[in-house]
XYZ file of C-alpha atoms in Angstrom:
554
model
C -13.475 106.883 15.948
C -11.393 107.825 19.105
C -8.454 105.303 19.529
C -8.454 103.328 22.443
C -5.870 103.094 25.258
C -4.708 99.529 24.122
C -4.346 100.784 20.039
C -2.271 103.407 21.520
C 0.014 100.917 23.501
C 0.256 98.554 20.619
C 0.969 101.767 18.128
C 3.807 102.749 20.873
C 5.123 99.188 21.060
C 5.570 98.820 17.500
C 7.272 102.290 17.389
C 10.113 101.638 20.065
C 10.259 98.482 17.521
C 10.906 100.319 14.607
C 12.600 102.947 15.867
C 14.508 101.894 18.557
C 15.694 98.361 16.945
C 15.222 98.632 13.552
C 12.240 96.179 13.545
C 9.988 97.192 10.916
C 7.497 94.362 11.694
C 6.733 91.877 14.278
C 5.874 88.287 14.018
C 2.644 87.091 15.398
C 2.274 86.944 19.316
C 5.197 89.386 20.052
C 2.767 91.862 20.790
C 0.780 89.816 22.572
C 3.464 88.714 24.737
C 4.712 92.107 25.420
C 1.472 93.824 26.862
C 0.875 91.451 29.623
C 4.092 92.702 30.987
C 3.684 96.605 30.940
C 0.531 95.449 33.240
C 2.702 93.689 35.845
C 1.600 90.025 34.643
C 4.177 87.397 34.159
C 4.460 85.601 30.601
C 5.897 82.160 29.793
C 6.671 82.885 25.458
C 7.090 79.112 23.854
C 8.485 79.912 20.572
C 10.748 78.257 17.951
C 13.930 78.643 17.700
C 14.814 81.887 15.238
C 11.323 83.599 16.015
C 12.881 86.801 17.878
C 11.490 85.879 21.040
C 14.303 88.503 22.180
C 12.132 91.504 21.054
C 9.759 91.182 23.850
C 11.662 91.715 26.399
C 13.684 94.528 24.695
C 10.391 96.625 23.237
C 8.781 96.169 26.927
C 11.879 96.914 28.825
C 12.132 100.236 26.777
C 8.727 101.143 28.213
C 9.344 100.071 31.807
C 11.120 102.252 34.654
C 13.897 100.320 35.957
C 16.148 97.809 34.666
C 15.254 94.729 32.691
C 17.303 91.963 34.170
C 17.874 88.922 31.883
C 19.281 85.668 33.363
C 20.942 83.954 30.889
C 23.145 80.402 30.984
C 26.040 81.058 29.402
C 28.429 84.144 29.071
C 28.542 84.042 25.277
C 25.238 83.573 24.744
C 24.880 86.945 27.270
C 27.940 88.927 24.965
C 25.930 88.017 21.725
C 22.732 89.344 23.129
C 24.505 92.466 24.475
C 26.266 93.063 21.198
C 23.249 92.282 19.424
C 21.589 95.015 21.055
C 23.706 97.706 20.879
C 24.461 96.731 17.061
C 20.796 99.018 16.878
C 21.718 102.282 16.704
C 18.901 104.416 19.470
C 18.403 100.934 21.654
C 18.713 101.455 25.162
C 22.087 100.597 26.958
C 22.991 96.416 27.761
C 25.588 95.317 30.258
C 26.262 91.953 31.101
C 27.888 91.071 34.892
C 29.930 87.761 34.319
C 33.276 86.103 35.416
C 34.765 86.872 31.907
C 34.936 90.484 32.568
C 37.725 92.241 33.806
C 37.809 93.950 37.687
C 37.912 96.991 35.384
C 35.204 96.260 32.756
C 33.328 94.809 36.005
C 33.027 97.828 37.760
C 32.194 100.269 35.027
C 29.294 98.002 34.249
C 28.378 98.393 37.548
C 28.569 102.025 37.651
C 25.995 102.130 34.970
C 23.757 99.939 36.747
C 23.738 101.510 39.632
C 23.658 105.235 37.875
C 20.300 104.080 36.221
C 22.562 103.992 32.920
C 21.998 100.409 31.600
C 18.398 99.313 30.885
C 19.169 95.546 30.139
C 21.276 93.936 32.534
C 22.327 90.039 31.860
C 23.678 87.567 34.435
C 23.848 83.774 34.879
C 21.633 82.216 37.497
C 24.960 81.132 39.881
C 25.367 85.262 39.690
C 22.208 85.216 41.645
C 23.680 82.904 44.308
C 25.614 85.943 46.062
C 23.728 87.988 47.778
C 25.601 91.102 47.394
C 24.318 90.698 43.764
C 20.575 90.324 44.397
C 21.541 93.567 46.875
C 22.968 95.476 44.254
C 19.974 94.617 41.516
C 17.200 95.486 44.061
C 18.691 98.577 45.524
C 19.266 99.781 41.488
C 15.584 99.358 41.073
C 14.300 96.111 38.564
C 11.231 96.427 36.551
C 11.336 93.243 34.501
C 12.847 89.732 35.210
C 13.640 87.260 31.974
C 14.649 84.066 32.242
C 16.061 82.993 28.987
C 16.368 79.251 28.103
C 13.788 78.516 30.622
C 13.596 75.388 29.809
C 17.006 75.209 31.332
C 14.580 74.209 34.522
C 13.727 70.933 33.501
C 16.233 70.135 31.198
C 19.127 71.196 33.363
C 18.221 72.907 36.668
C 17.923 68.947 38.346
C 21.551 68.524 38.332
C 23.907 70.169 35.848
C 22.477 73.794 37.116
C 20.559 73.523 39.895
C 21.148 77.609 40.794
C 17.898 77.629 38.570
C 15.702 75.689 40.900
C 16.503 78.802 42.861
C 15.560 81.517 41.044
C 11.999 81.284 41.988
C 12.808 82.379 45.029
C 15.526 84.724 44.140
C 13.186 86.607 42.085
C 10.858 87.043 45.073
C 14.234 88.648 46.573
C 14.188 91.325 43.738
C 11.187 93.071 45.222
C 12.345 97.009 46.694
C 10.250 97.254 50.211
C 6.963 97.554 50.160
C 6.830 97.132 45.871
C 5.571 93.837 44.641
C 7.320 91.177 42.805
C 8.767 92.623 39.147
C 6.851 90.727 36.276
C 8.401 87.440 34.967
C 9.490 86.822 31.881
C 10.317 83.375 31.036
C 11.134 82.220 27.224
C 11.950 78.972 26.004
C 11.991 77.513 22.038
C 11.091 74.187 23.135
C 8.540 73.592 26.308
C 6.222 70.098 26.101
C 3.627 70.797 28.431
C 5.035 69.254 31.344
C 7.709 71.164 30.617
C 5.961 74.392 30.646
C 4.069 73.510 33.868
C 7.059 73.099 35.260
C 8.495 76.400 34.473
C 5.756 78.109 35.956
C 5.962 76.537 39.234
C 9.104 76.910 39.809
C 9.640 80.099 39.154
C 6.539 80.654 40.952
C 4.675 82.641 38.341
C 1.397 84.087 39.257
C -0.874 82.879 36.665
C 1.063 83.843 33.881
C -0.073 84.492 30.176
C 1.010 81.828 27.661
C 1.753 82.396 24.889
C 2.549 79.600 22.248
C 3.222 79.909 18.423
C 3.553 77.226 16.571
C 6.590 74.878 16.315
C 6.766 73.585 12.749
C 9.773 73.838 11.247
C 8.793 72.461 7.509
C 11.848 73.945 6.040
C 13.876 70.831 8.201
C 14.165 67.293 6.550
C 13.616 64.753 9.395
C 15.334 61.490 9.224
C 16.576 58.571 11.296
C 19.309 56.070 10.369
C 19.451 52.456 12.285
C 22.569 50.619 12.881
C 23.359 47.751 14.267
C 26.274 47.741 15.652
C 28.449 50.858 16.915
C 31.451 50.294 14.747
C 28.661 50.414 11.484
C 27.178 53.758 13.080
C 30.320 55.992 13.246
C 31.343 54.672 9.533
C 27.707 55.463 8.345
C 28.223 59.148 10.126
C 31.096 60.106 8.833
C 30.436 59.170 5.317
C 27.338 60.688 5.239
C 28.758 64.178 7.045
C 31.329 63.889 4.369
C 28.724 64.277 1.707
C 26.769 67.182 3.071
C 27.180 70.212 1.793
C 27.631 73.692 3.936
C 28.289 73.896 7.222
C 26.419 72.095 10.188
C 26.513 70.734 13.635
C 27.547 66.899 14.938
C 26.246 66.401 18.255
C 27.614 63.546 20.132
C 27.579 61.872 23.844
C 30.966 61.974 25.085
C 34.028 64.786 25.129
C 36.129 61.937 23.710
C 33.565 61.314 20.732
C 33.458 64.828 19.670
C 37.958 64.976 19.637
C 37.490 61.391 17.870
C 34.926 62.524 15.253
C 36.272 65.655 14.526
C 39.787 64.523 14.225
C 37.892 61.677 11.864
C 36.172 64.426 9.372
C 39.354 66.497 9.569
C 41.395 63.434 7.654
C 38.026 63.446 5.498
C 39.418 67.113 4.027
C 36.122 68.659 6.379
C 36.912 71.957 8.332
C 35.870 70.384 11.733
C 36.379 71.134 15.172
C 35.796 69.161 18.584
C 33.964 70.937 21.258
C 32.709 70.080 25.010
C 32.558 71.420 28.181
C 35.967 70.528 28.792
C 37.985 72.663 26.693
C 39.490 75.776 28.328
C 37.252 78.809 27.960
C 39.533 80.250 25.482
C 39.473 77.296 23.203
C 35.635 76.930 23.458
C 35.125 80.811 22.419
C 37.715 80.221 19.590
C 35.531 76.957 18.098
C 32.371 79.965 18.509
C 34.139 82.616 17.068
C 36.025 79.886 14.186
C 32.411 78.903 13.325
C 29.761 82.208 13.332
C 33.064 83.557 11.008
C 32.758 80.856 8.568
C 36.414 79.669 9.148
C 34.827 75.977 10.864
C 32.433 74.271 8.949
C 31.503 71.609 10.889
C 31.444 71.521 14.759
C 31.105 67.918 16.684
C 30.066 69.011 20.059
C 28.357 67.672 23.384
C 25.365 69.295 24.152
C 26.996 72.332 25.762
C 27.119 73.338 22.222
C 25.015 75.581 20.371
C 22.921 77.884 22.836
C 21.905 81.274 21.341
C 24.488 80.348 18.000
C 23.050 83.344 15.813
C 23.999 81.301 12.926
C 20.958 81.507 10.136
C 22.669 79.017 7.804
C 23.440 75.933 9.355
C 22.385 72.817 6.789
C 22.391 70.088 8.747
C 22.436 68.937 12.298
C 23.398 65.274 12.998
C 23.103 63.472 16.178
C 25.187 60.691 16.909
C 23.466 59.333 19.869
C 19.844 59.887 21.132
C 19.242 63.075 23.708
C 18.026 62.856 26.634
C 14.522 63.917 25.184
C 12.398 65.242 22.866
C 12.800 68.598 24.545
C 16.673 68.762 23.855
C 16.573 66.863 20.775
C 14.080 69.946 19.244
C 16.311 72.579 20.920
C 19.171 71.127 18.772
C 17.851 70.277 15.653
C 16.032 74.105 15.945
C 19.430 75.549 15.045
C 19.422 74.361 11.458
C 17.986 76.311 8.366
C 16.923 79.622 10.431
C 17.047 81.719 7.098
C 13.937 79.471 6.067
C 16.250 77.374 3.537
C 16.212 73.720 3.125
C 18.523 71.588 6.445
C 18.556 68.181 7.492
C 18.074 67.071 11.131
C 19.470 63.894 11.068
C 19.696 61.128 14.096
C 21.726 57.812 14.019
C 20.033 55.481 16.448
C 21.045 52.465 18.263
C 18.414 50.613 20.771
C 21.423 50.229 22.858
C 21.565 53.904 23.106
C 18.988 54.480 24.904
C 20.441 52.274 28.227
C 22.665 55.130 29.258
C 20.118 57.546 28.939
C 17.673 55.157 30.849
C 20.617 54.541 33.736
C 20.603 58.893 34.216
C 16.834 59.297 34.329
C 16.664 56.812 36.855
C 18.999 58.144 39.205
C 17.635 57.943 43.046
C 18.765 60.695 45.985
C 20.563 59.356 48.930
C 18.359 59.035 51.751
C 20.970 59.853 54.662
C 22.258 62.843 53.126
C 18.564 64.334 52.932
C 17.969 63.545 56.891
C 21.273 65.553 57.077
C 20.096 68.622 55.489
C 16.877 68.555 56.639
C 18.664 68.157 60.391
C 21.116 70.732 59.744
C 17.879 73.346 59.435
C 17.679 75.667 62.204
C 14.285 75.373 64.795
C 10.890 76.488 62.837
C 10.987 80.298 62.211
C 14.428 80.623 61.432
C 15.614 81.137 57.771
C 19.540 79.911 57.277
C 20.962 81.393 53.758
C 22.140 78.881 51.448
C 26.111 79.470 51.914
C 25.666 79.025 55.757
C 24.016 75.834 55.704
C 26.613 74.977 52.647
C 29.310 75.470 55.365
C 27.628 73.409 58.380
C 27.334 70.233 55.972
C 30.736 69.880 53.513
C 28.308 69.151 50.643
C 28.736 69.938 46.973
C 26.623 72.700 46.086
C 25.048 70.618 43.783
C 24.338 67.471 45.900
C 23.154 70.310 48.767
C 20.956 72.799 46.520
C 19.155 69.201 44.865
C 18.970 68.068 48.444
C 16.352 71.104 49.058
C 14.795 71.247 46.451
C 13.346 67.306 46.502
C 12.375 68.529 50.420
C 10.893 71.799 49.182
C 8.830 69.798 46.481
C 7.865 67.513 48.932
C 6.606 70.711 51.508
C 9.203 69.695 54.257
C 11.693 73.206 53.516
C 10.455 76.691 52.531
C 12.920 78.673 50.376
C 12.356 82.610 50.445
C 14.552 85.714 49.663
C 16.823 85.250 53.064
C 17.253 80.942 52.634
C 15.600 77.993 53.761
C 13.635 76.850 56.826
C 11.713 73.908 57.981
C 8.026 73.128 57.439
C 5.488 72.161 59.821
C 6.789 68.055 59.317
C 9.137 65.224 60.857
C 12.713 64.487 59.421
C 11.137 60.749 58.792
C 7.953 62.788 56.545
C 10.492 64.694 54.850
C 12.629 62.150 53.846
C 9.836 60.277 52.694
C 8.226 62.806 50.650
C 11.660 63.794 49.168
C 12.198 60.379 47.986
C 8.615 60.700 46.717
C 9.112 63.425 44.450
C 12.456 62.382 43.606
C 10.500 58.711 42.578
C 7.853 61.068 40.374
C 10.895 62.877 38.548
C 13.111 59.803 37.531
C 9.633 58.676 36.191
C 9.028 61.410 34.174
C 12.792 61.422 32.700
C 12.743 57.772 32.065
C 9.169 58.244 30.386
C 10.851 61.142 28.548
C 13.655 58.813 27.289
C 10.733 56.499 25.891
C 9.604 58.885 23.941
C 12.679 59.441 21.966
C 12.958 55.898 21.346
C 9.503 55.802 20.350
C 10.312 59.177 17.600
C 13.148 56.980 16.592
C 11.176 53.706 16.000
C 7.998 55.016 14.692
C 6.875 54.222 11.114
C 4.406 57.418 11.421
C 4.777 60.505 10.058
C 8.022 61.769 11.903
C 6.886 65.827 11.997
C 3.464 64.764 13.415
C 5.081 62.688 16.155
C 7.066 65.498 16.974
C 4.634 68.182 16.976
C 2.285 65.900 18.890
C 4.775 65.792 21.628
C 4.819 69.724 22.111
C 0.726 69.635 22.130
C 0.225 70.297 18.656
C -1.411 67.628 16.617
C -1.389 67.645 12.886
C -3.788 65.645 10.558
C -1.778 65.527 7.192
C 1.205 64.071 6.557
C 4.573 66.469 6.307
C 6.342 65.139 2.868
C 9.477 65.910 4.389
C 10.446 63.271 6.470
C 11.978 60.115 5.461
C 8.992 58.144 6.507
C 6.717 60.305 4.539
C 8.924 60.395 1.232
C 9.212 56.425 1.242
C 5.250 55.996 1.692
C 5.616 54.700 5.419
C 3.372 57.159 6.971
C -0.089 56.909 6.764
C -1.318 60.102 5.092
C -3.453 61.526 7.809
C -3.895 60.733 11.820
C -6.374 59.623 13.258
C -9.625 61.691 14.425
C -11.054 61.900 17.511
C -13.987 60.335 16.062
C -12.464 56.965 15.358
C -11.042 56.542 19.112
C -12.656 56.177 22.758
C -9.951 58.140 23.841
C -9.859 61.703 22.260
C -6.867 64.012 22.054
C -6.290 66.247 24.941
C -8.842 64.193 27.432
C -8.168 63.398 30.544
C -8.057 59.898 31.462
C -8.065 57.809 34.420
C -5.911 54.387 34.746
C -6.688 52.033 37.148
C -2.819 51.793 38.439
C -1.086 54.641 37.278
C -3.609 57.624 38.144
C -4.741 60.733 36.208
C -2.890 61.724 33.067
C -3.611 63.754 29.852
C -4.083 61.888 26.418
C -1.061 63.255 23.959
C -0.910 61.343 21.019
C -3.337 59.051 19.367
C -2.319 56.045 16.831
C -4.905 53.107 14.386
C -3.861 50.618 17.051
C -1.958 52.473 20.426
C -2.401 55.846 22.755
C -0.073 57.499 24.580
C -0.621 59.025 27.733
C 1.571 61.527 29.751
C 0.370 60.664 33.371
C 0.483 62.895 36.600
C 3.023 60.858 38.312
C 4.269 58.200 35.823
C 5.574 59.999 32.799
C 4.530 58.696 29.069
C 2.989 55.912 28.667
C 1.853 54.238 25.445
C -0.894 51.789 25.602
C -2.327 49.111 23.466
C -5.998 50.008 22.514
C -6.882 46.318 22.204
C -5.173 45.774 25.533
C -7.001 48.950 27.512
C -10.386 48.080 25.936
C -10.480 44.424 26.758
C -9.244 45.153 30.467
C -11.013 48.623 31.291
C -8.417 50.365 33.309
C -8.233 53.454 31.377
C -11.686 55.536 30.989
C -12.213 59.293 30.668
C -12.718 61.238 33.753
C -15.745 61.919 34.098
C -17.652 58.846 32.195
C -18.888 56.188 34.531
């Protein structure tokens, strides 16, 4: 039987993976993920945490002409992935083009970009800012655009790093005349689908191939301790990290929480360290390097913690506070038991908690400074690159850069490869449709926050809740959560049978619009809608009123 053209590419995929990088075997949808790209078709890759999602991008690169540029958040995460690639002994060459290098080490990586020396090429999105950069890349000729952490859109890009609400157009930027748009890579270990819809637009993918495995992580215990009051909390957390054994992660709110616990579990006789975004650079790669080496064994960090840690036997992550979402909160807790051995995610939880997190989400713009930006546009036609308009307004580059992107989602700014200009609409219409989309967003975080609380609270089976958020819905119970191994959780969920209000269906409310049914319980459903976020409703309630119905049933 004569081989077809796709065996062939599959046979030469796996190759390059076995030869090149040492892979002897590839987990399921690798390949899958990969083809779509030698064909010019963007990919969005949701996979957990540990999967390898890395070997897509470094088997297709291989095959591509021209350099596979990754954009990465954070300079160690971007050394580890360079050193992890040339720890393979016929891989192709990996640069990365950061602040931490050298003027030295900065232009010999440069030489072998721009001598067609260095197939994968990582940066940071604010790298992408300059346009000498984006000049450089295109003229050198780039074949493959990745955008690792992607979810680094939603979860960050708003405010703490908005240069990725940019890259969308950035990309666009990367096109040589007269070539279209490199494919788009964008890979993320924890997407919801809002999330994932998200990515996609804005990074402006062109219906992209999505590809999901599943999430599961049955090797991690899930549990949830309630405390009253704050003072019984840390006591309860740093008795019970005192009893754990091997090394793990404390995650907690506030710079001055992670010195305070750290110096706490240090008088406990525990190897611990305090980490947050504070710390000089040198100290924060020391706590890195301290930890991967085995010298640190536990690490109480904020959230700017743990980003591509290649660390396969962390036993327990603890959280000291609820995250912002279930998004982050799965990121996190993803970092435990990688080499498929038994770890504990474990979250202390005050209601009280949550009222910080609720205050962020629902964070408005400020109407004036919009009208300023959207006045300090030049006449329709004309394009004005980000840094010029930066320097006509004296706004920080955060407040500006979220400033345009509320009026891009709301159609009053276009954004292409040379900046910004104005739409066909009136500063009062842009304003108004900025707020509007700013409105929708603080909805969907504050919804967002719910849903943690409602993961905390429930007396369901914890993995199914979970699971259920990132669209996958489970019908047995786990038997490794602590609501399953008391007898709390009812043994299986319910079936689309028993409900008016299947799985998956879209639904109508009366008040809040359009949304998609997410998670079904014996006596409450939970919507995500359009425009208001998560919702859970009463089924008693919704039946005796009528506002919700399926779309499409009279």
């Amino acid at each position: 039987m004569t081989e077809s053209i796709d065996e062939r590419r599959r046979a030469e995929l796996r190759r390059i993976a076995r030869e090149d990088f040492g892979w002897t075997t590839l987990r399921p949808g690798l390949i899958e993920a990969m083809e779509p790209l030698l064909d010019g078709r963007d990919v969005l890759a949701a996979m957990r945490t540990g999967y390898g999602k890395s070997a897509i991008y470094q088997v297709a690169g291989a095959m591509l002409d021209g350099i596979t540029l990754v954009i990465s958040p954070l300079i160690a995460l971007q050394h580890d992935q360079v050193a992890g690639i040339s720890t393979a002994d016929d891989a192709p060459i990996a640069v990365a083009l950061n602040s931490a290098l050298g003027p030295r080490a900065l232009t010999r990586a440069w030489d072998l970009v721009t001598a067609g020396g260095a197939e994968y090429v990582f940066v940071a999105p604010e790298q992408l800012a300059k346009t000498e950069v984006v000049d450089r890349l295109r003229d050198a000729g780039v074949s493959l655009v990745v955008v690792d952490e992607a979810h680094c859109i939603a979860a960050w890009g708003h405010d703490f790093r908005p240069d990725y609400l940019r890259l969308g157009a950035t990309i666009a930027g990367l096109a040589a005349p007269r070539s279209p748009r490199p494919p788009v890579l964008a890979l993320t270990a924890t997407a919801s689908p809002p999330v994932r819809d998200e990515i996609i637009t804005e990074l402006r993918m062109r219906e992209p191939v999505v590809v999901a495995t599943g999430f599961d992580r049955p090797n991690i215990r899930l549990e949830v301790r309630r405390s009253a009051h704050a003072t019984d909390k840390r006591r309860a957390l740093i008795a019970r990290v005192t009893e754990l054994d091997g090394c793990g992660l404390v995650y907690v709110s506030t710079h001055r929480a992670a010195i305070e616990y750290a110096s706490a579990l240090r008088g406990r006789g525990i190897r611990a360290a305090g980490y947050h975004g504070g710390l000089r650079a040198v100290d924060r790669s020391q706590v890195h390097g301290d930890f991967r080496a085995g010298e640190v064994d536990v690490v109480v960090a904020t959230s700017a913690f743990g980003m591509g840690i290649d660390k396969h036997d962390i036993r327990f992550v603890v959280h000291e506070s609820v995250p912002d979402s279930l998004d982050d909160y799965y990121q996190e807790i993803g970092r435990a038991g990688r080499d498929g051995d038994p770890a504990l995610a474990l979250l202390f939880y005050r209601p009280e908690d949550l009222a910080l997190r609720r205050f962020f989400a629902g964070r408005h713009p400020v109407e004036n400074v919009l009208r300023r930006v959207f006045a300090a546009l030049p006449p329709q036609g004309e394009a004005i690159p980000l840094r010029d308009l930066g320097r006509r307004l004296d706004l920080r580059t955060r407040t500006l850069i979220n400033s345009l992107n509320l009026l891009e989602q709301a159609g009053a700014v276009l954004s292409g490869p040379d900046g910004y200009r104005v739409g066909q609409t009136t500063a009062d219409d842009a304003v108004a449709g900025a707020v509007h989309a700013a409105d929708v967003g603080a909805r969907m975080d504050t919804s967002r926050v719910e849903m943690m609380r409602g993961y905390a609270e429930t007396a369901d089976c914890r993995r199914r809740f979970l699971l259920g958020y990132f669209g996958e819905h489970r019908v047995g119970a786990c038997g490794n959560c602590d609501n399953c191994l008391t007898g709390a959780a009812p043994p299986s969920a319910i079936l689309d049978a028993d409900v008016p209000f299947p799985l998956n269906h879209r639904v109508r409310h009366e008040d809040w619009g359009e949304g998609e049914v997410v998670r079904v319980e014996p006596d409450r459903v939970t919507v995500l809608f359009d425009e208001q976020g998560y919702r859970t409703l009463s089924l008693d309630a919704v039946k005796r009123s009528q506002v919700l119905r399926v779309v499409g049933e009279q």
